[in-house]
PDB file of C-alpha atoms in Angstrom:
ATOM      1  CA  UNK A  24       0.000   0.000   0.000  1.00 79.00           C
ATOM      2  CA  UNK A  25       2.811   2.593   0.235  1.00 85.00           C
ATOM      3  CA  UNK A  26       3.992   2.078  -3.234  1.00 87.00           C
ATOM      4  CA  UNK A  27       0.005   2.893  -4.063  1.00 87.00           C
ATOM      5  CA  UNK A  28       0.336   6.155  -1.739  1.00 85.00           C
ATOM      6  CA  UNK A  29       4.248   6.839  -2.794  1.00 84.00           C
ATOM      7  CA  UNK A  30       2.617   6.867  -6.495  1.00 80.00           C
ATOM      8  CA  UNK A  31      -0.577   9.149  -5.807  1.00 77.00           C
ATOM      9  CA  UNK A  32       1.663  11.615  -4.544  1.00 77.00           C
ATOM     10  CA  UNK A  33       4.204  11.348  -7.541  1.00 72.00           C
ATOM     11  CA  UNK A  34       1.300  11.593 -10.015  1.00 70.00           C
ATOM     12  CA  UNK A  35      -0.568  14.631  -8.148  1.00 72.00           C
ATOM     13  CA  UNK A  36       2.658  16.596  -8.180  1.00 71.00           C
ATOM     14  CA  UNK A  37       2.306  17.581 -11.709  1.00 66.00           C
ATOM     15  CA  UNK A  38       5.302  16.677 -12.829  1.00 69.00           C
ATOM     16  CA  UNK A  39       4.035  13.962 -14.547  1.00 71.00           C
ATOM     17  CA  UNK A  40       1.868  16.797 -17.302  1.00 73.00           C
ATOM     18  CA  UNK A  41       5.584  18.321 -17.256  1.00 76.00           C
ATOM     19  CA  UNK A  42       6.738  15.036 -18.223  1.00 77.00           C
ATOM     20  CA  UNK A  43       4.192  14.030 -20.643  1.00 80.00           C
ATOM     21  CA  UNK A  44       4.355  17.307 -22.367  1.00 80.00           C
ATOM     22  CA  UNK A  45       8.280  16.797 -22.334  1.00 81.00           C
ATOM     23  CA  UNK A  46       8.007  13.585 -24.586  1.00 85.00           C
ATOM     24  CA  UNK A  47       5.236  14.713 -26.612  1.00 87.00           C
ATOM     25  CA  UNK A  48       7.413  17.027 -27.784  1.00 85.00           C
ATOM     26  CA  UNK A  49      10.615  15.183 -27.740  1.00 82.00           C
ATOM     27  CA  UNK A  50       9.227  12.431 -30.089  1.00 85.00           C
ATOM     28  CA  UNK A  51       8.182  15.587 -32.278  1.00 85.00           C
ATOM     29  CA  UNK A  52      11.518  17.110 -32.406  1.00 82.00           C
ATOM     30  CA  UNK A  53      12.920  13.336 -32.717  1.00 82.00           C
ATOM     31  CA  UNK A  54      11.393  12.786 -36.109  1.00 86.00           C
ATOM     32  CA  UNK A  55      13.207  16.647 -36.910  1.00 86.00           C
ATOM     33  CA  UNK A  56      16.338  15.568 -35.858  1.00 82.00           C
ATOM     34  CA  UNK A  57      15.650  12.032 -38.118  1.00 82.00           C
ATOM     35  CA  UNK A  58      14.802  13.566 -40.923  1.00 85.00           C
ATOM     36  CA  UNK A  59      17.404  16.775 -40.950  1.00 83.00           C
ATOM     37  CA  UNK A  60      20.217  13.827 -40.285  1.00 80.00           C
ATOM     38  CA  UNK A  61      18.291  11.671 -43.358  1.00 80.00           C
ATOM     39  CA  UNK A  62      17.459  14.039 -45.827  1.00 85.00           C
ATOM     40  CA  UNK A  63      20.059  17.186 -45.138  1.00 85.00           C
ATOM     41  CA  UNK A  64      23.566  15.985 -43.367  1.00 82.00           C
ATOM     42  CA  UNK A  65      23.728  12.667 -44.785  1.00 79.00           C
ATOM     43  CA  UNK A  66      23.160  13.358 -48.084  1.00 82.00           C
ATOM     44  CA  UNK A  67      26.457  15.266 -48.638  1.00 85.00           C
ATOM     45  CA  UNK A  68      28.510  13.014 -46.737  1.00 80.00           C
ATOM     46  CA  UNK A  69      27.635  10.555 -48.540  1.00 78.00           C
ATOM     47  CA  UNK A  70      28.664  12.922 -51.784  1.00 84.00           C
ATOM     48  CA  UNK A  71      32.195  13.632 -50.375  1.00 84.00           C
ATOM     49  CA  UNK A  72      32.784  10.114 -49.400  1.00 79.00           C
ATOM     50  CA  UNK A  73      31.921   8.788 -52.294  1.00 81.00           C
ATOM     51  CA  UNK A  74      28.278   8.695 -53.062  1.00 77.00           C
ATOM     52  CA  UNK A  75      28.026   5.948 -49.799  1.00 76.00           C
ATOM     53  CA  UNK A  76      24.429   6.294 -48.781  1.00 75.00           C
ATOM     54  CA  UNK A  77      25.041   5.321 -45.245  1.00 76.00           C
ATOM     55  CA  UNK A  78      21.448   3.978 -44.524  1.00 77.00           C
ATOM     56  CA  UNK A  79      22.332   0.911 -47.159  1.00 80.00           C
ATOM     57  CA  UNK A  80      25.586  -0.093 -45.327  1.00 85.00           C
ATOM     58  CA  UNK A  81      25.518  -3.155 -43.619  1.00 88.00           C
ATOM     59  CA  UNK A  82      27.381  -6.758 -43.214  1.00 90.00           C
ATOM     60  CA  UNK A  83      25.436  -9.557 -44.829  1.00 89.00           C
ATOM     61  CA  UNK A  84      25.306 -12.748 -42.841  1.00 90.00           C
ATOM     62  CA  UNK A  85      22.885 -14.805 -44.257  1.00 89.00           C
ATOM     63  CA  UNK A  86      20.675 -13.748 -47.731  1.00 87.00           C
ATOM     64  CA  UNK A  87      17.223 -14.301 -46.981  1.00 84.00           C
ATOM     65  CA  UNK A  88      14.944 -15.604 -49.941  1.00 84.00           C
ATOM     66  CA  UNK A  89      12.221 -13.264 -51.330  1.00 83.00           C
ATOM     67  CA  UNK A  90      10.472 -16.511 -52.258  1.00 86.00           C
ATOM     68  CA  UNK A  91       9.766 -17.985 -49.162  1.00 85.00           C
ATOM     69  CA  UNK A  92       9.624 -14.473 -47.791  1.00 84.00           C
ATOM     70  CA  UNK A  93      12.768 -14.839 -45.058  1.00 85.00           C
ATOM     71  CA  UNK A  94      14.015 -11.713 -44.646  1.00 86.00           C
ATOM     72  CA  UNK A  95      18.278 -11.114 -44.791  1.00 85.00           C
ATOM     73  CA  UNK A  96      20.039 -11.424 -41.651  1.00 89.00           C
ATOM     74  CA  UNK A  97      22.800  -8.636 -41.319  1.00 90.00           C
ATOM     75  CA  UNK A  98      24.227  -6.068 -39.353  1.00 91.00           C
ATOM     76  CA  UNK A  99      22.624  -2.592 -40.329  1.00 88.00           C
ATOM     77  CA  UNK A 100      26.034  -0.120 -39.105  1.00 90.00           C
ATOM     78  CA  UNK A 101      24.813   2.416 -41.098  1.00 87.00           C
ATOM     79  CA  UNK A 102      21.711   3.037 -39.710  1.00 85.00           C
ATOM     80  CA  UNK A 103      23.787   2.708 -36.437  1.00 88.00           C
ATOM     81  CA  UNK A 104      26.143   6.047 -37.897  1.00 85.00           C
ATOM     82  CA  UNK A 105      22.888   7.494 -38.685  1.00 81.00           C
ATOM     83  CA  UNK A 106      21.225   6.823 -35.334  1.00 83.00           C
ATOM     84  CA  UNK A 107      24.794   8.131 -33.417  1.00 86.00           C
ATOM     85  CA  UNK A 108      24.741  11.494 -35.607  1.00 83.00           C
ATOM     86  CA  UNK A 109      21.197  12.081 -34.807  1.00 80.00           C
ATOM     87  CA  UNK A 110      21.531  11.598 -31.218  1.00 84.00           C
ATOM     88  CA  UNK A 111      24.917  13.956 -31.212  1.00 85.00           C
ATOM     89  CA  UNK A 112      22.394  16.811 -32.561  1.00 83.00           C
ATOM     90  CA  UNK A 113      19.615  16.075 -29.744  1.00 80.00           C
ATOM     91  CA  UNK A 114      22.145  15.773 -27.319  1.00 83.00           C
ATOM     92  CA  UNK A 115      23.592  18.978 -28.657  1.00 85.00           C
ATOM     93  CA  UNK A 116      20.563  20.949 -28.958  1.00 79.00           C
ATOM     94  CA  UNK A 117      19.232  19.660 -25.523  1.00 79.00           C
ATOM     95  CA  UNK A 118      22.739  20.910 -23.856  1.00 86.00           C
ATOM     96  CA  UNK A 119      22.080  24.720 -25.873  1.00 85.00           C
ATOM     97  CA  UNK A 120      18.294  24.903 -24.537  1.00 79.00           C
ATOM     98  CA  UNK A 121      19.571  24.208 -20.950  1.00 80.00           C
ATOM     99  CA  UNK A 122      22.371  26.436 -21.407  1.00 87.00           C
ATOM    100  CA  UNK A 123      19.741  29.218 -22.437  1.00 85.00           C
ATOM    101  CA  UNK A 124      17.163  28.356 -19.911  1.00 80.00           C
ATOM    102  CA  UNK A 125      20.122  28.824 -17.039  1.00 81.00           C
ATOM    103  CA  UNK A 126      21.826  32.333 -17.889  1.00 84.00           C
ATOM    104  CA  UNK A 127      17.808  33.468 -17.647  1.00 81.00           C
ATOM    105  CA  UNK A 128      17.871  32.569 -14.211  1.00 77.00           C
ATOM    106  CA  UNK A 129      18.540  35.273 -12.223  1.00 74.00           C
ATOM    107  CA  UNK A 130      21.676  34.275  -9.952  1.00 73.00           C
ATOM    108  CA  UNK A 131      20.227  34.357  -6.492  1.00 71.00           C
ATOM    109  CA  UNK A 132      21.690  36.627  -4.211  1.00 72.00           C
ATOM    110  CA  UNK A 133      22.899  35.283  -1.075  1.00 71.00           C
ATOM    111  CA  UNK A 134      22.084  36.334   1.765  1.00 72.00           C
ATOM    112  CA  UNK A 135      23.624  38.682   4.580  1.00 76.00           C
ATOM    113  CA  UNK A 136      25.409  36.422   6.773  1.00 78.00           C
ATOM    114  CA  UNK A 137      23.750  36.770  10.564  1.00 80.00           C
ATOM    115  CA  UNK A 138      26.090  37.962  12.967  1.00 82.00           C
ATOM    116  CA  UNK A 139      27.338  35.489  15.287  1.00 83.00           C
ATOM    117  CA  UNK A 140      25.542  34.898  18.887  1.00 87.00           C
ATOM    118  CA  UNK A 141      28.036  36.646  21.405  1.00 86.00           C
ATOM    119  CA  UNK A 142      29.233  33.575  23.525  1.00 91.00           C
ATOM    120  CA  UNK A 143      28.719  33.598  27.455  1.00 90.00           C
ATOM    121  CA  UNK A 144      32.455  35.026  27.437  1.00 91.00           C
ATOM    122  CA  UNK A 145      32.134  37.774  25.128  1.00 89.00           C
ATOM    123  CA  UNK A 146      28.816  39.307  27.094  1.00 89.00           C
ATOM    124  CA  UNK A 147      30.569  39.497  30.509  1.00 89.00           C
ATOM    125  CA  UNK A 148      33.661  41.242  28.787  1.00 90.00           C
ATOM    126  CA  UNK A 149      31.311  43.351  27.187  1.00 91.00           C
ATOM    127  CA  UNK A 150      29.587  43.875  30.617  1.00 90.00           C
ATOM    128  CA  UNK A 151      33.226  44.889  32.335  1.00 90.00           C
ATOM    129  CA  UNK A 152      34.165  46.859  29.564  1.00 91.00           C
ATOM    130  CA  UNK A 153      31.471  48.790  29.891  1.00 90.00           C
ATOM    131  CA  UNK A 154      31.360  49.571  34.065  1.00 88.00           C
ATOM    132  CA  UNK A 155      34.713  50.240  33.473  1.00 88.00           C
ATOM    133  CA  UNK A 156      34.084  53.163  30.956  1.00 90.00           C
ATOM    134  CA  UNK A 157      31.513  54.432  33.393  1.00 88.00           C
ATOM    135  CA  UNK A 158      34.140  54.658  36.089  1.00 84.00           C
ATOM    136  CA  UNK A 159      36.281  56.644  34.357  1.00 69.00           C
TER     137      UNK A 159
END
């Protein structure tokens, strides 16, 4: 029952809206980041290297056969390069939103120090010093 209660709490926080909103839009800039990787940065990398379209790169293990509709078994790396690249631009333009969203904050000011409690000591001196300036 206190995982129930520990979860009621979590969910009437609102965070959770915060987070839902967070990967609505993170699938939405996702398929962005896909397609500017796909259609605009690979494109002329694959020019300069050659005319390599990196999406078709892969190892062949075993050739499947069309016929009987078995499918080839291989290692896809160059939707793996793809996949890296894109995540280097989310991870990239995730690190320059936070960046901006932190010099907005206003630095907060710290405050005044308190001055320290006199100690039992520091009283009675102040007590003598002071019937002693009376005196004279």
């Amino acid at each position: 029952m206190a995982i129930i209660k520990e979860f009621k709490e979590f969910a009437m926080r609102g965070n959770v809206v915060d987070l839902a909103v967070g990967v609505i839009i993170g699938a939405a800039f996702g398929k962005i980041v896909t397609s500017l990787v796909n259609d605009v940065i690979m494109p002329p990398i694959g020019y300069l290297t050659g005319g390599i379209d990196f999406k078709n790169l892969k190892v062949l293990i075993k050739e499947g056969d069309p016929a009987k509709k078995i499918a080839d078994v291989s290692i896809n790396y160059g939707n793996f390069i793809n996949t890296v690249i894109e995540f280097l631009i989310v991870a990239f333009c995730i690190f320059m939103v936070v960046k901006a969203i932190n010099s907005l904050k206003k630095p907060e000011e710290a405050a005044p120090a308190a001055e320290p409690v006199p100690t039992k000591e520091e009283i009675l001196l102040t007590e003598i010093r002071d019937l002693l300036a009376k005196k004279a």
